[in-house]
Amino acid sequence: MCSSDLAVAVPEGIWAISADTPEEMISRCQGMRAGRTFPYEPDAPLRLVAAAENEAERNGQLEKAISALQKGKGYDLLRQRGISLEDVPCDGQLAFLFTGQGSQYIGMGLDLAERYPIVADTFREADAVMEPLLGRTLTSFIRRDPSLSEDDQFEALRATEISQPATLTVDVAILRLLSAWGVRPDMVAGHSLGEYGAAVAAGMLTFRDALVAVSARGREMAAVKLDDFGKMAGIATSTETVEQVLAEIPGYVVAANKNCPTQTVIAGETEAVEAAIEAFKSRGITVYPLPVSHAFHSRIVAPASEPLKRVLQNLDLQEPRRRITTNVDSRWYPTGPGAKEKAIELLARQVASPVEWTSQIERMYAEGARIFVECGPKRALAGFVVAILKHRPHRALYTNQPKRGGVLAFLDSLAALFALGFPVASGPAPATDLFAPLGDRRSTSARLAARAEALRAPTTPAPEPDSTRGTPLIEQGILKIVSAKTGYPVEALDLDFDLEADLGIDTVKLADIIGTVREQYRLEQDPDFRMGEYRTLRSLIDYAGRRVGATRDRKSTRLNSSHTVISYAVFCLKK
């Protein structure tokens, strides 16, 4: 690996390897399995990073990476498994996406609160705001209550007036935790309720005001009293197909959530939704009814808009400090004169307006977003991004997944961001400024190109005591001897390893190794030999080669014209 000034500390809970070629990466993976560590250089064309709970999991991850590298394919599958192997630069902007209602689960975020004080502080802040409104702490609805069945507790958590502030709290906790690790977005968006988390990230609302707003939102939506509360259903097809079918349905039913090309949610009057469900089924399109109290994002809940607007007018809503798109029409929230009034109008309309999610993602992509990070429970939004952007260059990451565990899922996302060159700190800060400047990006096209150019440039070898080195035959023979004496596999041995510091070879074992080398190659005793002068495997091999006479001219083998370098311009995550 190239000696680089860009070697950086690896974040706690994560392991990382960098290399210039697949062959070098495979060798380093094998070395890490054998207990070696390597400096991580984010300007390297190959970066491999993952989070592991223990050594066994890490070794399993290394095995999967080695297999993919040997085949030269399967990198996407590795990333889906939380093993971030990157072979392209990353220049694109970072977008945070905030989860909405429906992804809540019992215990969400609480394992993160146990691990990270900034998350615990966020839950305490939410409890202080919500307890007077709910009669008990918000956390008590989230934490597993053994006195209730899981089904009964989930029903309580699923109630609109509970799930909305609970989900917002997890969204903001993860936003703050990412910022504490040094990761902050260029732009943001939120799905439905998640738009309030995005508003916090954009500096439009404080967390406290956002909690007050979503509590009013949930309360007013739940309080809508009509003869028909309506229904909602998920349709496994595009908005275009959905709207063609809905045009044939009598009564009021609309495409309420335009999530991605393979999922659209409809909402409307009960009879119209039921008729639409049958129409989709007759066409062989998968339908899944949604267990909701009202037909959200339709005119059925429009009566909630005006009371919500009055609540928003009493809050200290500010002009956005970073770009944020709106569900209502997918455009950016306005800035400048009248920004507050326009924002209040958009948030009030949002309750009864369809969610233009696909258009929001397309807008952010057009404006340079390439890395999309879902802040909140589960991974629905990350899945939508993949379905929308398909094979266009991008990465879609989630930060919380109950099956993986909240802490490890979060560390998986940090590992992915670290591999992409974002300035992830070695550990989280105890407090954070959501608008502090982001550190320099480390894996950009410019940095990778500069490294590649440096590797192509001719180098002047350092002065050496002798201009010859052992041939490959001598090299392999001595490596086999060292492997047999130390237990390290041959492929894990680097010629520049320090015999004592890296391999744990003390003077007694070194004398044993040298004795075996002399016996195997029939070397005469050398009265001038001093063990202290031979500190690396390379120096020992060269010494043996000179004594045997099996030597060749010493030339730099770091890189030559035939040496494979990963292209940095093929599939770049660019703007």
Coordinates of C-alpha atoms in Angstrom, one line a residue:
M1 CA 0.0 0.0 0.0
C2 CA 1.1 3.5 -0.8
S3 CA 2.5 5.5 2.2
S4 CA 0.0 8.3 2.4
D5 CA -0.4 11.3 4.6
L6 CA -4.1 10.6 4.6
A7 CA -4.1 7.6 7.0
V8 CA -6.9 8.2 9.4
A9 CA -8.2 6.8 12.7
V10 CA -10.9 4.1 12.3
P11 CA -14.1 4.8 14.3
E12 CA -14.7 2.7 17.4
G13 CA -16.8 -0.4 16.8
I14 CA -15.6 -0.6 13.1
W15 CA -12.8 -2.3 11.3
A16 CA -11.4 -1.0 8.0
I17 CA -8.8 -2.0 5.3
S18 CA -7.7 0.0 2.3
A19 CA -5.7 -1.1 -0.7
D20 CA -4.6 -0.2 -4.3
T21 CA -5.4 -3.5 -6.0
P22 CA -7.8 -6.4 -5.4
E23 CA -4.7 -8.6 -4.8
E24 CA -3.4 -6.3 -2.1
M25 CA -6.8 -6.2 -0.5
I26 CA -7.1 -9.9 -0.4
S27 CA -3.7 -10.2 1.2
R28 CA -4.6 -7.6 3.8
C29 CA -7.9 -9.4 4.5
Q30 CA -6.0 -12.6 5.1
G31 CA -3.6 -10.7 7.3
M32 CA -6.4 -9.2 9.4
R33 CA -7.8 -12.7 9.9
A34 CA -4.4 -13.6 11.2
G35 CA -4.4 -10.8 13.7
R36 CA -2.7 -8.0 11.8
T37 CA -3.9 -4.4 11.6
F38 CA -3.2 -1.9 8.8
P39 CA -3.4 1.9 8.5
Y40 CA -6.5 3.0 6.7
E41 CA -6.0 5.4 3.8
P42 CA -9.3 6.8 2.5
D43 CA -7.8 8.0 -0.7
A44 CA -7.1 4.4 -1.7
P45 CA -9.1 3.1 -4.7
L46 CA -10.4 0.1 -2.7
R47 CA -11.9 0.6 0.8
L48 CA -13.4 -2.2 2.9
V49 CA -15.2 -1.2 6.1
A50 CA -17.7 -3.0 8.4
A51 CA -19.0 -3.2 12.0
A52 CA -18.7 -6.4 13.8
E53 CA -19.9 -7.5 17.2
N54 CA -17.0 -9.9 17.8
E55 CA -14.0 -11.5 16.1
A56 CA -16.0 -14.4 14.7
E57 CA -18.4 -12.0 12.9
R58 CA -15.5 -9.9 11.6
N59 CA -13.7 -13.0 10.2
G60 CA -17.0 -14.1 8.5
Q61 CA -17.2 -10.6 6.9
L62 CA -13.6 -10.9 5.7
E63 CA -14.3 -14.3 4.2
K64 CA -17.3 -12.9 2.2
A65 CA -15.1 -9.9 1.1
I66 CA -12.3 -12.2 -0.1
S67 CA -14.7 -14.3 -2.0
A68 CA -16.2 -11.2 -3.8
L69 CA -12.8 -9.8 -4.5
Q70 CA -11.6 -13.1 -6.0
K71 CA -14.6 -13.3 -8.2
G72 CA -14.4 -9.6 -9.1
K73 CA -18.2 -9.2 -8.5
G74 CA -20.8 -9.2 -5.8
Y75 CA -19.9 -5.9 -4.2
D76 CA -23.5 -4.7 -4.1
L77 CA -24.5 -7.9 -2.3
L78 CA -21.7 -7.3 0.2
R79 CA -23.1 -3.9 0.9
Q80 CA -26.6 -5.2 1.4
R81 CA -25.0 -7.4 4.1
G82 CA -23.5 -4.4 5.8
I83 CA -20.0 -5.0 4.4
S84 CA -19.0 -1.8 2.6
L85 CA -16.6 -2.5 -0.2
E86 CA -16.1 0.6 -2.3
D87 CA -14.1 0.8 -5.5
V88 CA -15.2 4.2 -6.7
P89 CA -14.8 7.8 -5.6
C90 CA -17.6 9.6 -3.9
D91 CA -18.2 13.3 -4.8
G92 CA -22.0 13.4 -4.5
Q93 CA -23.9 15.3 -1.8
L94 CA -25.4 13.7 1.3
A95 CA -29.2 13.7 1.9
F96 CA -30.8 12.7 5.1
L97 CA -34.3 11.2 4.9
F98 CA -36.6 11.1 7.9
T99 CA -39.0 8.2 8.6
G100 CA -42.7 8.7 9.0
Q101 CA -45.5 6.9 10.9
G102 CA -45.9 3.2 10.3
S103 CA -42.3 2.1 11.0
Q104 CA -42.6 2.2 14.8
Y105 CA -41.7 -0.8 16.9
I106 CA -41.5 -1.6 20.6
G107 CA -38.1 -0.7 22.1
M108 CA -37.1 1.5 19.1
G109 CA -34.0 3.6 19.8
L110 CA -33.7 2.6 23.5
D111 CA -30.6 0.4 22.9
L112 CA -29.0 3.5 21.3
A113 CA -30.0 5.5 24.3
E114 CA -28.2 3.0 26.6
R115 CA -25.0 3.3 24.5
Y116 CA -24.9 7.0 23.6
P117 CA -25.7 9.8 26.0
I118 CA -26.8 12.2 23.2
V119 CA -29.6 9.7 22.4
A120 CA -30.6 9.3 26.0
D121 CA -30.7 13.2 26.3
T122 CA -33.1 13.3 23.3
F123 CA -35.5 10.8 24.9
R124 CA -35.4 12.8 28.2
E125 CA -36.2 16.0 26.3
A126 CA -39.1 14.3 24.6
D127 CA -40.4 12.9 27.9
A128 CA -40.3 16.4 29.4
V129 CA -42.4 17.8 26.6
M130 CA -44.8 14.9 26.2
E131 CA -45.6 13.8 29.7
P132 CA -47.9 16.7 30.5
L133 CA -49.7 16.0 27.2
L134 CA -49.9 12.2 27.5
G135 CA -50.2 11.8 31.3
R136 CA -47.0 9.6 31.2
T137 CA -43.6 9.6 29.6
L138 CA -43.3 8.9 25.9
T139 CA -40.5 6.5 26.7
S140 CA -43.0 4.4 28.7
F141 CA -45.0 3.7 25.5
I142 CA -41.8 2.6 23.7
R143 CA -40.1 0.5 26.4
R144 CA -41.4 -3.1 26.6
D145 CA -44.0 -3.4 29.3
P146 CA -44.2 -6.9 30.6
S147 CA -47.7 -6.3 32.1
L148 CA -49.1 -6.1 28.6
S149 CA -49.1 -8.5 25.7
E150 CA -46.9 -7.4 22.8
D151 CA -49.9 -7.0 20.6
D152 CA -51.7 -4.8 23.2
Q153 CA -48.6 -2.7 23.7
F154 CA -48.0 -2.3 20.0
E155 CA -51.6 -1.1 19.5
A156 CA -51.0 1.6 22.1
L157 CA -47.8 2.6 20.4
R158 CA -49.4 2.6 17.0
A159 CA -52.0 5.2 18.1
T160 CA -51.5 8.3 16.0
E161 CA -51.0 10.6 18.9
I162 CA -48.3 8.3 20.4
S163 CA -46.5 7.0 17.3
Q164 CA -46.0 10.4 15.7
P165 CA -44.0 12.0 18.6
A166 CA -42.3 8.6 19.3
T167 CA -41.1 8.2 15.7
L168 CA -40.0 11.9 15.6
T169 CA -37.9 11.3 18.7
V170 CA -36.1 8.4 17.2
D171 CA -35.6 10.4 13.9
V172 CA -34.0 13.3 15.8
A173 CA -32.0 11.1 18.1
I174 CA -30.3 9.5 15.1
L175 CA -29.9 12.9 13.4
R176 CA -28.1 14.2 16.5
L177 CA -26.0 11.0 16.9
L178 CA -24.8 11.2 13.2
S179 CA -23.9 14.8 13.8
A180 CA -22.0 13.8 17.0
W181 CA -19.9 11.5 14.8
G182 CA -19.2 14.3 12.4
V183 CA -21.7 13.5 9.7
R184 CA -24.2 16.2 8.6
P185 CA -26.3 16.5 5.5
D186 CA -26.3 18.8 2.5
M187 CA -30.1 18.5 2.1
V188 CA -33.0 16.8 3.8
A189 CA -36.5 15.4 3.3
G190 CA -39.1 13.6 5.4
H191 CA -41.9 11.2 4.5
S192 CA -45.2 12.4 5.9
L193 CA -44.7 12.8 9.6
G194 CA -40.9 12.6 8.9
E195 CA -41.1 16.1 7.3
Y196 CA -41.0 17.4 10.9
G197 CA -37.8 15.6 11.6
A198 CA -36.4 17.1 8.4
A199 CA -37.6 20.5 9.6
V200 CA -35.5 20.1 12.7
A201 CA -32.5 19.1 10.6
A202 CA -33.1 22.1 8.4
G203 CA -33.2 24.5 11.4
M204 CA -36.8 25.4 10.8
L205 CA -38.0 24.0 14.1
T206 CA -36.4 23.2 17.4
F207 CA -37.0 19.6 18.6
R208 CA -39.3 20.9 21.3
D209 CA -41.4 22.9 18.8
A210 CA -41.5 19.9 16.4
L211 CA -42.8 17.7 19.2
V212 CA -45.5 20.2 20.0
A213 CA -46.4 20.4 16.3
V214 CA -46.6 16.7 15.7
S215 CA -48.6 16.2 18.9
A216 CA -51.1 18.7 17.5
R217 CA -51.0 17.1 14.1
G218 CA -51.6 13.6 15.5
R219 CA -54.3 14.9 17.9
E220 CA -56.2 16.8 15.2
M221 CA -55.9 14.0 12.7
A222 CA -57.3 11.5 15.3
A223 CA -60.0 13.9 16.3
V224 CA -61.5 14.2 12.8
K225 CA -65.1 13.1 13.2
L226 CA -66.9 12.0 10.1
D227 CA -69.5 9.4 9.1
D228 CA -66.8 7.8 7.0
F229 CA -63.1 7.9 8.2
G230 CA -62.0 6.3 4.9
K231 CA -59.5 3.6 4.2
M232 CA -55.9 3.3 2.8
A233 CA -54.2 0.4 0.9
G234 CA -50.8 -0.2 -0.5
I235 CA -50.7 -1.1 -4.2
A236 CA -47.6 -2.8 -5.6
T237 CA -47.3 -0.8 -8.8
S238 CA -46.4 2.7 -10.1
T239 CA -48.3 5.9 -9.5
E240 CA -49.1 6.0 -13.3
T241 CA -50.7 2.6 -13.3
V242 CA -52.6 3.4 -10.1
E243 CA -54.0 6.7 -11.4
Q244 CA -55.1 5.0 -14.6
V245 CA -57.2 2.5 -12.6
L246 CA -58.5 5.1 -10.1
A247 CA -59.8 7.1 -13.1
E248 CA -62.3 4.3 -13.6
I249 CA -63.5 4.1 -9.9
P250 CA -66.6 6.0 -8.8
G251 CA -66.3 8.0 -5.6
Y252 CA -63.3 9.7 -4.0
V253 CA -60.0 7.8 -3.9
V254 CA -56.5 9.2 -4.7
A255 CA -52.9 8.2 -4.9
A256 CA -51.9 9.4 -1.4
N257 CA -48.3 8.3 -1.1
K258 CA -46.3 8.1 -4.3
N259 CA -43.5 6.1 -2.8
C260 CA -41.6 4.5 -5.6
P261 CA -42.2 2.8 -9.0
T262 CA -43.3 -0.4 -7.2
Q263 CA -45.4 1.0 -4.4
T264 CA -48.2 3.5 -4.2
V265 CA -50.6 4.0 -1.3
I266 CA -54.2 5.0 -2.1
A267 CA -56.6 6.7 0.3
G268 CA -60.2 7.9 0.2
E269 CA -63.8 7.0 0.9
T270 CA -64.3 3.5 2.1
E271 CA -66.5 2.3 -0.8
A272 CA -64.2 3.8 -3.4
V273 CA -61.1 2.3 -1.8
E274 CA -62.7 -1.1 -1.6
A275 CA -63.8 -0.9 -5.3
A276 CA -60.3 0.1 -6.2
I277 CA -58.8 -2.8 -4.3
E278 CA -61.0 -5.2 -6.3
A279 CA -60.0 -3.5 -9.6
F280 CA -56.3 -3.9 -8.8
K281 CA -56.7 -7.5 -7.7
S282 CA -58.6 -8.3 -11.0
R283 CA -55.5 -7.1 -12.8
G284 CA -53.2 -9.3 -10.9
I285 CA -51.7 -6.4 -8.9
T286 CA -50.8 -7.1 -5.3
V287 CA -52.8 -5.1 -2.7
Y288 CA -52.3 -4.9 1.0
P289 CA -54.8 -3.0 3.2
L290 CA -53.3 -0.6 5.8
P291 CA -54.6 -0.7 9.4
V292 CA -55.0 3.0 9.9
S293 CA -57.7 5.0 11.7
H294 CA -58.3 7.6 8.9
A295 CA -57.5 8.0 5.2
F296 CA -54.5 10.2 5.7
H297 CA -53.1 12.5 3.0
S298 CA -56.5 12.9 1.5
R299 CA -59.3 15.4 1.8
I300 CA -60.9 13.2 4.5
V301 CA -58.5 14.6 7.1
A302 CA -58.5 18.2 5.7
P303 CA -60.4 19.4 8.8
A304 CA -57.2 18.9 10.8
S305 CA -55.3 21.4 8.7
E306 CA -56.7 24.6 10.1
P307 CA -56.3 23.7 13.8
L308 CA -52.7 22.6 13.0
K309 CA -52.0 25.8 11.2
R310 CA -53.0 27.8 14.3
V311 CA -50.6 25.7 16.4
L312 CA -47.8 26.3 13.9
Q313 CA -48.4 30.1 13.9
N314 CA -47.6 30.1 17.6
L315 CA -44.3 28.4 17.2
D316 CA -40.9 30.0 16.4
L317 CA -40.7 28.6 12.9
Q318 CA -37.6 29.8 11.1
E319 CA -36.3 30.0 7.5
P320 CA -34.5 26.8 6.4
R321 CA -30.7 26.8 7.0
R322 CA -30.2 23.9 4.6
R323 CA -32.3 22.7 1.7
I324 CA -35.4 20.8 2.5
T325 CA -38.1 19.5 0.0
T326 CA -41.8 19.4 0.8
N327 CA -44.2 16.5 0.4
V328 CA -46.9 18.8 -1.0
D329 CA -45.2 19.6 -4.4
S330 CA -41.7 18.2 -4.0
R331 CA -40.2 21.6 -4.3
W332 CA -37.7 23.2 -1.9
Y333 CA -39.1 25.1 1.1
P334 CA -38.9 28.8 0.3
T335 CA -36.4 31.2 1.8
G336 CA -36.3 35.0 2.0
P337 CA -39.2 37.3 2.8
G338 CA -42.4 35.5 3.7
A339 CA -40.6 32.2 4.2
K340 CA -42.2 31.5 7.6
E341 CA -45.8 32.1 6.4
K342 CA -45.2 29.9 3.3
A343 CA -43.7 27.1 5.4
I344 CA -46.7 27.2 7.8
E345 CA -49.0 27.0 4.8
L346 CA -47.1 24.0 3.4
L347 CA -47.1 22.1 6.7
A348 CA -50.8 22.7 7.3
R349 CA -51.6 21.5 3.7
Q350 CA -49.3 18.5 4.0
V351 CA -51.8 16.7 6.3
A352 CA -54.4 16.3 3.5
S353 CA -52.0 16.4 0.4
P354 CA -50.5 13.4 -1.3
V355 CA -46.9 12.7 -0.5
E356 CA -44.8 13.3 -3.7
W357 CA -42.0 11.2 -2.5
T358 CA -40.7 9.9 -5.8
S359 CA -40.5 13.5 -7.2
Q360 CA -38.7 14.6 -4.0
I361 CA -36.0 12.0 -4.5
E362 CA -35.7 12.8 -8.1
R363 CA -35.3 16.5 -7.3
M364 CA -32.6 15.8 -4.7
Y365 CA -30.8 13.5 -7.2
A366 CA -30.9 16.2 -9.9
E367 CA -29.4 18.7 -7.4
G368 CA -26.4 16.4 -6.7
A369 CA -27.5 14.0 -3.9
R370 CA -25.9 10.6 -4.3
I371 CA -25.8 9.3 -0.7
F372 CA -29.2 8.9 1.0
V373 CA -29.3 8.1 4.7
E374 CA -32.5 7.2 6.4
C375 CA -32.8 8.6 9.9
G376 CA -35.4 6.7 11.8
P377 CA -36.8 3.2 12.6
K378 CA -36.5 0.4 10.0
R379 CA -35.6 0.9 6.3
A380 CA -38.6 1.7 4.2
L381 CA -37.3 4.9 2.8
A382 CA -33.9 3.4 1.8
G383 CA -35.8 0.8 -0.1
F384 CA -37.9 3.4 -1.9
V385 CA -34.7 5.2 -2.9
V386 CA -33.2 2.0 -4.4
A387 CA -36.5 1.4 -6.3
I388 CA -36.6 5.0 -7.6
L389 CA -33.0 5.4 -8.7
K390 CA -32.4 1.7 -9.7
H391 CA -29.0 1.4 -11.5
R392 CA -28.1 5.1 -11.4
P393 CA -25.0 5.7 -9.2
H394 CA -26.1 6.1 -5.6
R395 CA -26.0 4.6 -2.1
A396 CA -29.1 4.2 0.1
L397 CA -28.3 3.5 3.8
Y398 CA -30.5 2.9 6.8
T399 CA -29.5 3.5 10.4
N400 CA -31.9 1.4 12.4
Q401 CA -33.1 -2.1 12.0
P402 CA -34.6 -4.2 14.8
K403 CA -33.4 -7.5 13.4
R404 CA -29.8 -6.3 13.3
G405 CA -30.1 -4.4 16.6
G406 CA -30.1 -0.6 16.9
V407 CA -26.4 -0.2 17.8
L408 CA -25.0 -2.5 15.1
A409 CA -27.4 -1.2 12.4
F410 CA -26.2 2.4 13.3
L411 CA -22.6 1.3 13.1
D412 CA -23.2 -0.4 9.8
S413 CA -24.3 3.0 8.4
L414 CA -21.2 4.7 9.9
A415 CA -19.0 2.1 8.3
A416 CA -20.6 2.7 4.9
L417 CA -20.2 6.5 5.3
F418 CA -16.6 6.0 6.4
A419 CA -15.9 3.8 3.3
L420 CA -17.4 6.6 1.1
G421 CA -14.9 9.1 2.6
F422 CA -17.2 11.1 4.9
P423 CA -15.3 12.5 7.9
V424 CA -16.6 10.1 10.5
A425 CA -14.9 10.9 13.8
S426 CA -13.2 8.2 15.9
G427 CA -15.9 8.5 18.5
P428 CA -19.1 10.6 19.1
A429 CA -18.8 14.0 20.7
P430 CA -20.8 14.5 23.9
A431 CA -22.8 17.4 22.3
T432 CA -23.2 18.5 18.8
D433 CA -24.0 21.5 16.6
L434 CA -26.3 20.3 13.7
F435 CA -24.9 23.1 11.5
A436 CA -21.2 22.9 12.2
P437 CA -19.1 22.8 9.1
L438 CA -18.5 19.3 7.7
G439 CA -14.9 18.2 7.6
D440 CA -13.1 17.5 4.3
R441 CA -14.3 14.6 2.2
R442 CA -11.6 12.0 1.9
S443 CA -12.5 9.7 -1.0
T444 CA -13.3 12.2 -3.8
S445 CA -12.3 11.9 -7.4
A446 CA -9.6 14.5 -6.9
R447 CA -8.0 12.7 -4.0
L448 CA -8.1 9.3 -5.7
A449 CA -6.7 10.7 -8.9
A450 CA -3.8 12.4 -7.0
R451 CA -3.0 9.1 -5.4
A452 CA -3.1 7.3 -8.7
E453 CA -0.8 9.9 -10.2
A454 CA 1.7 9.6 -7.4
L455 CA 1.8 5.8 -7.9
R456 CA 2.5 6.2 -11.6
A457 CA 5.3 8.7 -11.0
P458 CA 8.8 7.3 -10.9
T459 CA 10.2 6.9 -7.5
T460 CA 13.8 7.0 -6.2
P461 CA 14.4 4.0 -4.1
A462 CA 15.8 4.6 -0.6
P463 CA 19.5 3.8 -0.1
E464 CA 20.0 0.2 0.8
P465 CA 22.9 -1.8 2.2
D466 CA 22.9 -4.1 -0.9
S467 CA 21.5 -3.8 -4.4
T468 CA 20.3 -7.4 -4.6
R469 CA 17.4 -9.3 -3.1
G470 CA 16.3 -12.9 -2.8
T471 CA 14.6 -14.6 -5.8
P472 CA 10.9 -15.7 -5.5
L473 CA 12.2 -19.2 -4.8
I474 CA 14.2 -18.1 -1.8
E475 CA 11.4 -15.8 -0.7
Q476 CA 8.7 -18.6 -0.7
G477 CA 11.0 -21.0 1.0
I478 CA 11.8 -18.7 3.9
L479 CA 8.1 -17.6 4.2
K480 CA 7.2 -21.3 4.6
I481 CA 9.8 -21.7 7.3
V482 CA 8.5 -18.6 9.2
S483 CA 4.9 -19.8 8.7
A484 CA 5.8 -23.2 10.2
K485 CA 7.6 -21.6 13.2
T486 CA 4.9 -18.9 13.9
G487 CA 1.6 -20.4 12.9
Y488 CA 0.8 -17.5 10.5
P489 CA -0.3 -18.6 7.0
V490 CA 2.1 -17.7 4.2
E491 CA -0.4 -15.5 2.5
A492 CA -0.7 -13.4 5.7
L493 CA 3.0 -12.6 5.9
D494 CA 4.1 -9.2 4.5
L495 CA 7.8 -8.9 3.6
D496 CA 8.0 -5.6 5.5
F497 CA 6.6 -7.0 8.8
D498 CA 8.8 -6.4 11.8
L499 CA 9.9 -9.8 13.0
E500 CA 9.4 -8.9 16.7
A501 CA 6.8 -6.1 16.7
D502 CA 4.5 -7.6 14.1
L503 CA 5.2 -11.3 14.3
G504 CA 6.2 -11.7 18.0
I505 CA 9.4 -13.4 17.0
D506 CA 11.9 -13.1 19.9
T507 CA 15.6 -13.7 19.7
V508 CA 15.2 -17.4 20.7
K509 CA 12.7 -18.1 17.9
L510 CA 14.6 -16.0 15.4
A511 CA 17.8 -18.0 16.2
D512 CA 15.7 -21.2 15.5
I513 CA 14.4 -19.8 12.2
I514 CA 17.9 -18.8 11.1
G515 CA 19.2 -22.2 12.0
T516 CA 16.5 -23.8 9.9
V517 CA 17.3 -21.5 7.0
R518 CA 21.0 -22.3 7.2
E519 CA 20.2 -26.0 7.3
Q520 CA 17.8 -26.0 4.4
Y521 CA 20.0 -23.9 2.2
R522 CA 23.3 -25.3 3.5
L523 CA 24.7 -22.0 4.5
E524 CA 28.1 -21.8 6.2
Q525 CA 28.4 -20.0 9.5
D526 CA 28.8 -16.3 9.0
P527 CA 31.0 -14.7 11.7
D528 CA 29.8 -11.2 10.7
F529 CA 26.0 -12.1 11.1
R530 CA 24.2 -9.9 13.7
M531 CA 20.6 -10.8 14.3
G532 CA 19.8 -7.3 15.4
E533 CA 20.6 -6.0 11.9
Y534 CA 17.8 -8.1 10.3
R535 CA 14.5 -6.7 11.6
T536 CA 12.1 -7.6 8.7
L537 CA 11.3 -10.7 6.6
R538 CA 12.6 -8.9 3.6
S539 CA 16.0 -8.2 5.1
L540 CA 16.2 -11.9 6.2
I541 CA 15.2 -13.2 2.7
D542 CA 17.7 -10.8 1.0
Y543 CA 20.5 -12.0 3.4
A544 CA 19.8 -15.6 2.6
G545 CA 19.6 -14.8 -1.1
R546 CA 23.0 -13.2 -1.1
R547 CA 24.6 -16.1 0.8
V548 CA 23.1 -18.7 -1.5
G549 CA 23.8 -16.6 -4.6
A550 CA 20.1 -16.7 -5.6
T551 CA 19.6 -13.0 -6.1
R552 CA 18.3 -10.6 -8.6
D553 CA 18.6 -6.8 -9.1
R554 CA 16.6 -4.9 -6.6
K555 CA 14.0 -2.8 -8.3
S556 CA 10.9 -1.1 -6.9
T557 CA 8.0 -3.6 -7.2
R558 CA 5.5 -1.1 -5.7
L559 CA 3.8 -0.4 -9.0
N560 CA 4.7 -0.7 -12.7
S561 CA 3.0 -0.2 -15.9
S562 CA 1.4 -3.6 -15.8
H563 CA 0.3 -3.4 -12.2
T564 CA -3.5 -3.3 -11.9
V565 CA -5.0 -0.1 -10.4
I566 CA -8.7 0.2 -9.8
S567 CA -10.2 2.8 -12.2
Y568 CA -11.4 5.8 -10.4
A569 CA -13.6 7.1 -13.2
V570 CA -15.9 4.2 -14.2
F571 CA -18.8 4.4 -11.8
C572 CA -18.2 7.5 -9.8
L573 CA -20.7 8.6 -7.2
K574 CA -20.5 12.1 -8.6
K575 CA -22.8 15.1 -8.5

